[in-house]
Short mmCIF file of C-alpha atoms in Angstrom, two decimals:
data_model
loop_
_atom_site.label_atom_id
_atom_site.label_comp_id
_atom_site.label_asym_id
_atom_site.label_seq_id
_atom_site.Cartn_x
_atom_site.Cartn_y
_atom_site.Cartn_z
CA MET A 28 3.80 -32.72 22.98
CA GLU A 29 6.46 -34.19 20.70
CA ASP A 30 3.89 -36.05 18.56
CA PHE A 31 1.83 -32.91 17.90
CA VAL A 32 4.85 -30.71 17.11
CA GLU A 33 6.38 -33.41 14.95
CA ASN A 34 3.14 -33.93 12.98
CA PHE A 35 2.71 -30.17 12.59
CA ASP A 36 6.26 -29.91 11.22
CA LEU A 37 5.71 -32.80 8.79
CA LYS A 38 2.60 -31.07 7.45
CA PHE A 39 4.54 -27.80 7.26
CA LYS A 40 7.42 -29.49 5.40
CA ALA A 41 4.96 -30.87 2.83
CA ALA A 42 3.53 -27.37 2.38
CA LEU A 43 7.03 -25.94 1.83
CA LYS A 44 7.50 -28.49 -0.93
CA LYS A 45 4.19 -27.41 -2.53
CA CYS A 46 5.52 -23.86 -2.40
CA GLY A 47 8.53 -24.90 -4.47
CA ILE A 48 11.11 -25.20 -1.68
CA GLU A 49 13.38 -28.04 -2.75
CA SER A 50 16.41 -27.25 -0.58
CA PHE A 51 16.79 -25.95 2.96
CA ASN A 52 20.23 -24.55 2.17
CA GLU A 53 18.99 -21.44 0.35
CA LYS A 54 18.29 -18.02 1.83
CA ILE A 55 14.69 -17.50 2.86
CA GLY A 56 12.85 -14.39 4.06
CA VAL A 57 9.94 -14.21 6.50
CA GLY A 58 7.61 -11.43 7.59
CA VAL A 59 7.04 -11.44 11.37
CA SER A 60 4.62 -9.14 13.19
CA GLY A 61 4.89 -10.75 16.61
CA GLY A 62 1.45 -12.36 16.45
CA ALA A 63 0.88 -16.11 16.86
CA ASP A 64 0.78 -16.88 13.12
CA SER A 65 4.08 -15.24 12.19
CA VAL A 66 5.90 -16.39 15.35
CA CYS A 67 4.76 -19.94 14.52
CA LEU A 68 5.98 -19.54 10.94
CA LEU A 69 9.42 -18.36 12.03
CA THR A 70 9.68 -21.11 14.65
CA ALA A 71 8.75 -23.84 12.16
CA LEU A 72 11.27 -22.51 9.61
CA THR A 73 14.08 -22.80 12.18
CA HIS A 74 13.32 -26.53 12.40
CA PHE A 75 14.40 -26.92 8.76
CA PHE A 76 16.66 -23.98 7.84
CA GLU A 77 19.91 -22.95 9.48
CA SER A 78 19.59 -19.63 11.30
CA LYS A 79 22.16 -18.01 8.98
CA ASN A 80 19.83 -18.62 6.02
CA ILE A 81 16.73 -17.05 7.62
CA PHE A 82 16.15 -13.31 7.22
CA VAL A 83 13.29 -11.62 9.09
CA ILE A 84 11.55 -8.31 8.44
CA THR A 85 9.14 -6.76 10.93
CA VAL A 86 7.08 -3.77 9.76
CA ASN A 87 5.97 -1.24 12.36
CA HIS A 88 2.92 0.37 10.73
CA ASN A 89 2.63 3.00 13.49
CA LEU A 90 -1.16 2.77 13.44
CA ARG A 91 -1.60 2.13 17.16
CA GLU A 92 -0.15 3.73 20.29
CA LYS A 93 3.61 4.06 20.16
CA SER A 94 4.12 1.79 23.19
CA GLU A 95 2.19 -1.03 21.50
CA THR A 96 3.76 -0.82 18.04
CA GLU A 97 7.22 -0.35 19.52
CA GLY A 98 6.56 -3.29 21.86
CA ASP A 99 5.69 -5.57 18.93
CA ALA A 100 8.81 -4.61 16.98
CA VAL A 101 11.10 -5.06 19.99
CA PHE A 102 9.48 -8.44 20.79
CA VAL A 103 10.28 -9.66 17.25
CA GLN A 104 13.83 -8.35 17.44
CA GLU A 105 14.42 -10.08 20.79
CA TYR A 106 12.96 -13.39 19.55
CA CYS A 107 15.17 -13.24 16.44
CA LYS A 108 18.17 -12.55 18.67
CA LYS A 109 17.31 -15.63 20.74
CA LEU A 110 17.11 -17.72 17.53
CA ASN A 111 20.29 -16.11 16.17
CA VAL A 112 18.33 -14.94 13.11
CA LYS A 113 19.05 -11.65 11.36
CA CYS A 114 16.16 -9.18 11.74
CA PHE A 115 15.38 -6.08 9.66
CA ARG A 116 12.97 -3.48 11.02
CA ALA A 117 10.94 -1.04 8.90
CA ASP A 118 9.22 1.82 10.72
CA ILE A 119 6.48 3.47 8.68
CA GLU A 120 6.13 7.19 9.26
CA ARG A 121 3.11 7.84 11.50
CA GLY A 122 0.19 9.16 9.46
CA LYS A 123 1.48 7.85 6.12
CA ILE A 124 -0.99 4.95 5.91
CA ASN A 125 -3.91 7.13 6.96
CA SER A 126 -3.03 9.70 4.29
CA LEU A 127 -2.65 7.00 1.65
CA ALA A 128 -6.07 5.56 2.51
CA LYS A 129 -7.71 8.97 2.14
CA SER A 130 -5.90 9.99 -1.02
CA ARG A 131 -6.54 6.66 -2.80
CA ASN A 132 -10.08 6.17 -1.46
CA MET A 133 -9.20 2.82 0.12
CA GLY A 134 -9.65 1.21 3.52
CA MET A 135 -6.97 1.36 6.20
CA GLU A 136 -6.32 -2.38 5.94
CA GLU A 137 -5.76 -2.13 2.19
CA ALA A 138 -3.50 0.92 2.57
CA ALA A 139 -1.46 -0.82 5.29
CA ARG A 140 -1.11 -3.88 3.06
CA LYS A 141 0.14 -1.75 0.15
CA VAL A 142 2.79 -0.07 2.31
CA ARG A 143 3.78 -3.39 3.91
CA TYR A 144 4.30 -5.11 0.56
CA GLU A 145 6.41 -2.21 -0.65
CA GLU A 146 8.67 -2.82 2.34
CA PHE A 147 8.70 -6.55 1.58
CA GLU A 148 9.78 -5.88 -2.01
CA ASN A 149 12.63 -3.63 -0.82
CA PHE A 150 13.64 -6.29 1.72
CA ILE A 151 13.72 -9.02 -0.95
CA LYS A 152 16.03 -6.90 -3.13
CA GLU A 153 18.27 -5.95 -0.22
CA THR A 154 18.71 -9.50 1.14
CA ALA A 155 18.47 -11.43 -2.16
CA VAL A 156 16.31 -14.12 -0.52
CA LYS A 157 14.94 -16.79 -2.88
CA LYS A 158 11.47 -16.85 -1.33
CA MET A 159 9.53 -14.65 1.08
CA CYS A 160 7.32 -16.49 3.60
CA LEU A 161 4.08 -14.95 4.84
CA ALA A 162 1.98 -16.28 7.71
CA HIS A 163 -1.52 -16.52 6.21
CA ASN A 164 -3.34 -19.62 7.46
CA GLU A 165 -6.56 -21.53 6.76
CA ASN A 166 -8.61 -19.15 8.93
CA ASP A 167 -7.34 -16.19 6.90
CA VAL A 168 -8.53 -17.90 3.72
CA CYS A 169 -12.04 -18.36 5.13
CA GLU A 170 -12.22 -14.80 6.47
CA THR A 171 -11.03 -13.38 3.15
CA LEU A 172 -13.52 -15.44 1.13
CA LEU A 173 -16.43 -14.31 3.33
CA MET A 174 -15.33 -10.67 3.15
CA ARG A 175 -15.06 -10.76 -0.63
CA PHE A 176 -18.40 -12.52 -0.95
CA PHE A 177 -20.16 -9.80 1.07
CA GLN A 178 -18.34 -7.14 -0.97
CA GLY A 179 -19.59 -8.64 -4.24
CA GLY A 180 -16.28 -10.15 -5.29
CA ASN A 181 -15.87 -11.75 -8.72
CA THR A 182 -14.52 -15.21 -9.54
CA GLU A 183 -10.91 -14.08 -9.16
CA ALA A 184 -11.61 -12.64 -5.71
CA LEU A 185 -13.37 -15.83 -4.59
CA CYS A 186 -10.41 -18.07 -5.38
CA GLY A 187 -8.96 -17.49 -1.92
CA ILE A 188 -5.34 -16.74 -1.08
CA PRO A 189 -2.73 -18.32 -3.39
CA MET A 190 -0.05 -20.45 -1.76
CA VAL A 191 2.52 -19.06 -4.23
CA ARG A 192 2.58 -15.67 -5.93
CA GLY A 193 5.93 -14.81 -7.43
CA LYS A 194 8.51 -14.84 -4.64
CA PHE A 195 5.83 -14.80 -1.93
CA ILE A 196 4.86 -18.16 -0.40
CA ARG A 197 2.37 -19.09 2.33
CA PRO A 198 3.25 -22.51 3.81
CA LEU A 199 0.75 -22.17 6.70
CA LEU A 200 -2.35 -22.13 4.49
CA THR A 201 -2.96 -25.79 5.34
CA HIS A 202 -2.88 -25.10 9.11
CA SER A 203 -5.72 -23.67 11.21
CA ARG A 204 -5.26 -20.93 13.80
CA SER A 205 -6.11 -23.33 16.63
CA GLU A 206 -3.32 -25.67 15.45
CA ILE A 207 -0.92 -22.74 15.30
CA GLU A 208 -1.69 -21.58 18.84
CA LEU A 209 -1.43 -25.13 20.19
CA TYR A 210 1.95 -25.52 18.41
CA LEU A 211 3.28 -22.49 20.29
CA GLU A 212 1.66 -23.53 23.56
CA LYS A 213 3.27 -26.99 23.43
CA GLN A 214 6.70 -25.38 23.03
CA LYS A 215 5.99 -22.60 25.58
CA ILE A 216 6.65 -19.89 22.99
CA PRO A 217 5.01 -16.50 23.71
CA PHE A 218 3.49 -14.16 21.13
CA ARG A 219 1.92 -10.70 20.99
CA THR A 220 -1.79 -9.98 20.65
CA ASP A 221 -2.91 -6.93 18.70
CA LYS A 222 -5.86 -5.43 20.61
CA THR A 223 -7.25 -3.97 17.38
CA ASN A 224 -8.17 -7.58 16.48
CA PHE A 225 -11.15 -7.07 18.79
CA ASP A 226 -12.25 -3.80 17.21
CA ASN A 227 -15.36 -4.83 15.30
CA SER A 228 -15.57 -1.52 13.46
CA MET A 229 -13.06 -3.16 11.10
CA PHE A 230 -14.81 -5.44 8.63
CA ARG A 231 -12.37 -8.35 8.93
CA ASN A 232 -12.83 -8.37 12.70
CA THR A 233 -16.62 -8.38 12.30
CA VAL A 234 -16.29 -11.45 10.09
CA ARG A 235 -13.83 -13.11 12.49
CA ASN A 236 -15.49 -12.26 15.80
CA LYS A 237 -19.20 -12.27 14.93
CA ILE A 238 -20.05 -13.96 11.63
CA ILE A 239 -17.76 -17.00 11.84
CA PRO A 240 -18.79 -17.88 15.45
CA CYS A 241 -22.43 -17.72 14.27
CA LEU A 242 -21.63 -20.07 11.38
CA GLU A 243 -19.75 -22.43 13.70
CA GLU A 244 -22.79 -22.63 15.95
CA ASN A 245 -25.46 -22.97 13.27
CA VAL A 246 -23.86 -24.40 10.09
CA SER A 247 -21.46 -27.20 10.94
CA PHE A 248 -20.30 -27.72 7.32
CA TRP A 249 -19.74 -24.05 6.43
CA LYS A 250 -15.94 -24.21 6.23
CA LYS A 251 -15.85 -27.36 4.10
CA GLY A 252 -18.40 -25.86 1.69
CA LEU A 253 -16.59 -22.53 1.50
CA LEU A 254 -13.23 -24.12 0.71
CA LEU A 255 -14.87 -26.40 -1.88
CA SER A 256 -16.38 -23.34 -3.63
CA CYS A 257 -12.94 -21.74 -3.56
CA GLU A 258 -11.53 -24.81 -5.35
CA LYS A 259 -14.26 -24.72 -8.01
CA ASN A 260 -13.77 -20.99 -8.58
CA SER A 261 -10.05 -21.61 -9.19
CA GLU A 262 -10.96 -24.19 -11.84
CA ASP A 263 -13.51 -21.82 -13.46
CA LEU A 264 -10.94 -19.04 -13.53
CA GLN A 265 -8.79 -21.07 -15.90
CA ILE A 266 -11.67 -21.11 -18.40
CA ILE A 267 -12.33 -17.37 -17.92
CA THR A 268 -8.64 -16.56 -18.46
CA GLU A 269 -8.62 -18.45 -21.76
CA ALA A 270 -11.81 -16.67 -22.88
CA LEU A 271 -10.31 -13.30 -21.92
CA ASN A 272 -7.16 -13.95 -23.93
CA ASP A 273 -9.35 -14.79 -26.94
CA ALA A 274 -11.33 -11.57 -26.36
CA PHE A 275 -8.15 -9.49 -26.33
CA LYS A 276 -7.29 -10.84 -29.78
CA LYS A 277 -10.83 -10.32 -31.08
CA ILE A 278 -10.99 -6.62 -30.07
CA ASP A 279 -7.36 -5.93 -31.13
CA PHE A 280 -6.31 -4.95 -27.59
CA LYS A 281 -3.01 -2.99 -27.68
CA THR A 282 -0.79 -1.11 -25.24
CA GLU A 283 1.75 1.27 -26.79
CA ASN A 284 3.45 4.39 -25.42
CA LYS A 285 1.39 4.36 -22.20
CA LYS A 286 -1.82 4.16 -24.26
CA THR A 287 -4.15 1.17 -24.22
CA SER A 288 -6.72 0.87 -27.00
CA PHE A 289 -9.22 -1.55 -28.51
CA ASP A 290 -11.96 -1.71 -31.18
CA LYS A 291 -15.13 -0.11 -29.79
CA ASN A 292 -17.68 -2.05 -31.85
CA LYS A 293 -16.08 -5.44 -31.22
CA PHE A 294 -15.86 -4.64 -27.50
CA ASN A 295 -19.59 -3.86 -27.34
CA VAL A 296 -20.58 -7.40 -28.42
CA LEU A 297 -18.49 -9.13 -25.74
CA PRO A 298 -20.27 -10.79 -22.78
CA GLU A 299 -20.58 -8.44 -19.76
CA GLY A 300 -18.11 -10.42 -17.65
CA LEU A 301 -15.41 -10.10 -20.32
CA LYS A 302 -16.17 -6.40 -20.83
CA ARG A 303 -15.54 -5.73 -17.15
CA ARG A 304 -12.23 -7.58 -17.23
CA VAL A 305 -11.10 -5.75 -20.37
CA LEU A 306 -11.84 -2.42 -18.69
CA LEU A 307 -10.00 -3.41 -15.52
CA LYS A 308 -6.97 -4.41 -17.60
CA SER A 309 -7.16 -1.09 -19.47
CA PHE A 310 -7.12 0.84 -16.19
CA GLU A 311 -4.26 -1.28 -14.90
CA ASN A 312 -2.18 -0.70 -18.05
CA SER A 313 -2.86 3.04 -17.75
CA ARG A 314 -1.24 2.96 -14.30
CA CYS A 315 -4.45 3.81 -12.53
CA ARG A 316 -3.50 4.56 -8.91
CA GLU A 317 -7.00 4.48 -7.46
CA ARG A 318 -9.67 1.87 -6.87
CA VAL A 319 -11.98 1.84 -9.91
CA ASN A 320 -15.51 2.17 -8.62
CA ASN A 321 -18.34 0.21 -10.23
CA SER A 322 -20.45 3.27 -11.11
CA PHE A 323 -17.60 4.73 -13.20
CA MET A 324 -17.24 1.38 -15.01
CA GLU A 325 -20.97 1.33 -15.81
CA GLU A 326 -20.84 4.93 -17.03
CA ILE A 327 -18.05 4.02 -19.45
CA LYS A 328 -19.89 0.97 -20.81
CA LYS A 329 -23.02 3.05 -21.49
CA LEU A 330 -20.99 5.66 -23.35
CA PHE A 331 -19.40 2.95 -25.48
CA LEU A 332 -22.87 1.95 -26.69
CA SER A 333 -23.73 5.53 -27.73
CA LYS A 334 -22.73 7.22 -30.98
CA GLU A 335 -21.31 10.24 -29.14
CA LYS A 336 -17.62 11.03 -29.18
CA ILE A 337 -16.12 9.90 -25.89
CA ASN A 338 -13.93 12.12 -23.75
CA LEU A 339 -14.01 11.65 -19.99
CA LYS A 340 -11.67 11.53 -17.03
CA GLY A 341 -11.74 9.71 -13.72
CA ASN A 342 -9.66 7.56 -11.37
CA GLY A 343 -6.51 9.25 -12.70
CA VAL A 344 -7.16 7.98 -16.26
CA SER A 345 -8.40 9.70 -19.44
CA VAL A 346 -10.69 7.78 -21.80
CA CYS A 347 -11.50 8.94 -25.34
CA SER A 348 -12.53 7.60 -28.73
CA GLU A 349 -10.68 8.12 -31.99
CA LYS A 350 -10.65 6.77 -35.55
CA ASP A 351 -7.77 4.58 -36.69
CA SER A 352 -6.22 4.70 -40.17
CA GLY A 353 -8.86 2.27 -41.43
CA GLY A 354 -11.77 4.39 -40.14
CA CYS A 355 -12.62 2.03 -37.25
CA GLU A 356 -13.48 3.66 -33.94
CA ARG A 357 -11.15 2.76 -31.08
CA ILE A 358 -11.37 3.40 -27.35
CA VAL A 359 -8.14 4.79 -25.89
CA PHE A 360 -7.07 4.77 -22.23
CA PHE A 361 -4.05 6.76 -21.04
CA PRO A 362 -2.79 8.27 -17.75
CA GLU A 363 -4.43 11.61 -17.00
CA GLU A 364 -1.85 14.31 -17.56
CA ILE A 365 -1.14 16.86 -14.87
CA LYS A 366 -0.44 20.07 -16.74
CA ALA A 367 2.22 22.29 -15.29
CA THR A 368 1.00 25.81 -14.52
CA GLU A 369 2.56 28.84 -16.15
CA THR A 370 3.82 29.91 -12.72
CA GLY A 371 5.53 26.58 -12.04
CA PHE A 372 8.88 26.89 -10.27
CA PHE A 373 11.43 24.82 -8.38
CA ALA A 374 14.82 25.57 -6.85
CA ILE A 375 17.23 23.95 -4.41
CA ILE A 376 18.36 26.52 -1.82
CA GLU A 377 21.87 25.74 -0.55
CA LYS A 378 22.78 29.04 1.17
CA SER A 379 21.45 32.46 2.21
CA GLY A 380 20.76 34.89 -0.61
CA THR A 381 18.09 36.31 -2.93
CA TYR A 382 16.35 34.05 -5.42
CA CYS A 383 13.98 34.92 -8.27
CA PHE A 384 10.96 32.80 -9.21
CA ASP A 385 9.16 34.32 -12.23
CA SER A 386 7.63 37.52 -10.75
CA LEU A 387 8.49 36.48 -7.18
CA GLU A 388 11.73 37.47 -5.45
CA ILE A 389 12.54 35.67 -2.19
CA THR A 390 15.32 36.54 0.26
CA VAL A 391 16.60 33.64 2.36
CA MET A 392 18.45 34.14 5.66
CA GLN A 393 19.59 31.81 8.42
CA LYS A 394 18.91 33.11 11.93
CA GLU A 395 20.41 32.00 15.24
CA ILE A 396 17.91 31.33 18.04
CA HIS A 397 19.51 32.80 21.17
CA ASN A 398 18.84 31.28 24.60
CA ALA A 399 16.82 28.53 23.00
CA GLY A 400 19.02 25.76 24.38
CA LEU A 401 19.67 22.50 22.59
CA ASN A 402 16.74 20.69 24.17
CA GLU A 403 15.21 17.45 23.02
CA GLU A 404 12.07 19.17 21.73
CA SER A 405 14.02 21.31 19.28
CA GLY A 406 15.95 18.26 18.11
CA GLY A 407 19.20 19.95 19.03
CA LYS A 408 18.70 22.70 16.41
CA ASN A 409 19.31 26.30 17.53
CA HIS A 410 18.65 28.14 14.30
CA SER A 411 15.83 28.94 11.90
CA VAL A 412 15.49 29.99 8.29
CA VAL A 413 13.68 33.24 7.49
CA LEU A 414 12.11 33.82 4.07
CA GLU A 415 11.06 37.32 3.01
CA SER A 416 9.20 38.56 -0.07
CA CYS A 417 6.89 41.51 -0.81
CA GLY A 418 7.22 42.69 2.79
CA LYS A 419 6.01 39.31 4.14
CA LYS A 420 8.18 37.04 6.30
CA VAL A 421 7.93 33.44 7.41
CA GLU A 422 10.29 31.80 9.91
CA ILE A 423 10.84 28.02 9.97
CA GLU A 424 12.67 26.69 13.01
CA GLY A 425 15.22 23.93 12.54
CA LEU A 426 15.16 24.04 8.72
CA GLU A 427 18.59 23.26 7.30
CA PHE A 428 20.32 23.82 3.98
CA PRO A 429 19.76 22.47 1.43
CA PHE A 430 15.99 22.76 1.11
CA ALA A 431 13.65 23.34 -1.83
CA ILE A 432 11.18 26.07 -2.73
CA ARG A 433 8.61 25.15 -5.34
CA ASN A 434 4.98 25.50 -6.36
CA PHE A 435 2.13 23.18 -5.37
CA MET A 436 2.02 19.76 -7.06
CA THR A 437 -0.91 17.36 -7.23
CA GLY A 438 -0.39 14.65 -4.62
CA ASP A 439 1.34 16.92 -2.07
CA PHE A 440 0.78 16.07 1.61
CA ILE A 441 1.90 17.95 4.72
CA LYS A 442 1.76 17.10 8.43
CA ASP A 443 -0.78 18.72 10.76
CA SER A 444 -0.37 19.40 14.51
CA CYS A 445 -1.10 15.73 15.29
CA SER A 446 1.59 14.51 12.82
CA ASN A 447 -1.09 13.16 10.48
CA PHE A 448 -0.64 13.90 6.79
CA ARG A 449 -3.09 16.32 5.16
CA SER A 450 -3.65 16.79 1.47
CA VAL A 451 -2.33 20.22 0.40
CA LYS A 452 -5.14 20.33 -2.13
CA SER A 453 -7.73 20.04 0.67
CA ILE A 454 -5.94 22.77 2.65
CA PHE A 455 -6.07 25.09 -0.37
CA GLU A 456 -9.75 24.30 -0.76
CA SER A 457 -10.39 25.25 2.89
CA TRP A 458 -8.43 28.48 2.27
CA LYS A 459 -10.58 29.02 -0.85
CA VAL A 460 -7.45 29.22 -2.99
CA ASN A 461 -8.21 29.15 -6.72
CA ASP A 462 -5.94 27.70 -9.41
CA ALA A 463 -4.27 31.06 -10.05
CA LYS A 464 -3.15 31.22 -6.41
CA LYS A 465 -1.60 27.77 -6.46
CA LYS A 466 1.69 29.58 -6.94
CA ILE A 467 1.85 29.71 -3.12
CA PRO A 468 5.44 28.67 -2.31
CA VAL A 469 5.86 25.22 -0.81
CA ILE A 470 8.96 24.74 1.35
CA VAL A 471 10.40 21.24 1.21
CA GLU A 472 12.95 19.81 3.64
CA ILE A 473 15.60 17.63 2.02
CA ASN A 474 17.18 15.00 4.23
CA ASN A 475 19.24 12.33 2.48
CA CYS A 476 19.58 10.31 5.70
CA LYS A 477 15.92 9.39 5.83
CA LYS A 478 15.16 6.01 4.30
CA TYR A 479 11.42 6.38 3.73
CA ALA A 480 10.91 10.11 3.21
CA ALA A 481 13.82 11.86 1.53
CA MET A 482 11.73 15.03 0.91
CA GLU A 483 9.13 16.36 3.32
CA LEU A 484 6.91 19.45 3.14
CA VAL A 485 7.51 21.79 6.09
CA CYS A 486 5.70 25.00 5.13
CA LEU A 487 2.97 26.45 2.91
CA TRP A 488 3.71 30.20 2.65
CA GLY A 489 0.09 31.27 2.25
CA ALA A 490 0.53 34.74 3.79
CA LEU A 491 2.06 35.93 0.51
CA TYR A 492 -1.41 35.68 -1.04
CA GLY A 493 -3.63 36.66 1.88
CA CYS A 494 -3.98 33.18 3.38
CA SER A 495 -2.52 31.58 6.51
CA ASN A 496 0.94 30.09 6.84
CA TRP A 497 1.01 26.34 7.46
CA ILE A 498 4.23 25.50 9.30
CA VAL A 499 5.15 22.02 10.49
CA LYS A 500 6.55 22.29 14.04
#
């Protein structure tokens, strides 16, 4: 046992050095889910760092049953307690990841990753750790490369997972999953198993549970060849990066005042691979919040070759053509503007009274709920807020001052009866609400004690305009 653990640790120590860890006296962060990989990572770190210098964050994504996700988080907290390591826990609001995936047109895994890394960034700032360790291993590299290959990934995507990216480091990339599990087994250290790892409706699990076992059985050298291709792609990427930097200069690529622009004619003579990368950079600089689909990219390139004036929108970005002072035609990318409606309104309501919003007058009253009892279901709240306007009333139980009344805004989400988030835009579409009726009042709860959701929609007062009321219970 000692020989295997000792050799594993020596290999791990060498990987830490590759990641830029020169001293074991600095503060280091680590993401721990409770699975074998992250438990192994934390365990190995305690063999080199003092417990006072190790800071753990566990993210509860709330994607599975409450008992399972809660069990994982508690397991991590208890293991950290045993190791005398400080543990931070981030609980993601249930439904948030699902709503993000739908609104951004991305997969659940990608949405979960985005939310998780946001928590990691907050954790890094809060703890001031020098580096943040993540538990990706050699198997993850192979799975990711195969996934990206089947998805038509470019050279960048087929370079694998970097060992170092900013403050994030991955010292287990040189270790296989079988080594990791044996490391824990030798030391009799338990770990949690996520049952969704066996759900083959998820693409990564299909690759892990079906494709890789088939390769293992039929192509003995598949892993060696895959990792060798990854190495070559990384070398090729250096050449592509240099060529792209030259292309930026050639087409006079500029980003000023949220606008990115370049010379149309010079862009059109670039090789296709460089064109695609220029466009991706243009979207990125324009703060595009959505995945840029390939068909939209092709549509743009075709328009660039035409003599027509360009003016199109998509993926949250506007693209147009304009002449510069020298008469040269330039392509301009900028964030798509959301124009405020003429009936736009917003107010913080701090007490009962009558409030005017353009042509709308709303009376606000707080009402005691008699004989309701302070039960757990009501959250200990025995009052409601009643809003009245134009002879229509809506009552919202448990709403407290202060709260906000405003009009609909693009990007609004509200919970449904299953606590999943629904796009307000899609609700209005189902109500057949046109743009003129988007003055339907939106009631927003304000709770400064909440870490992840300081403002939450609790009501859509649709009855004012002949629709339903949507009230979050």
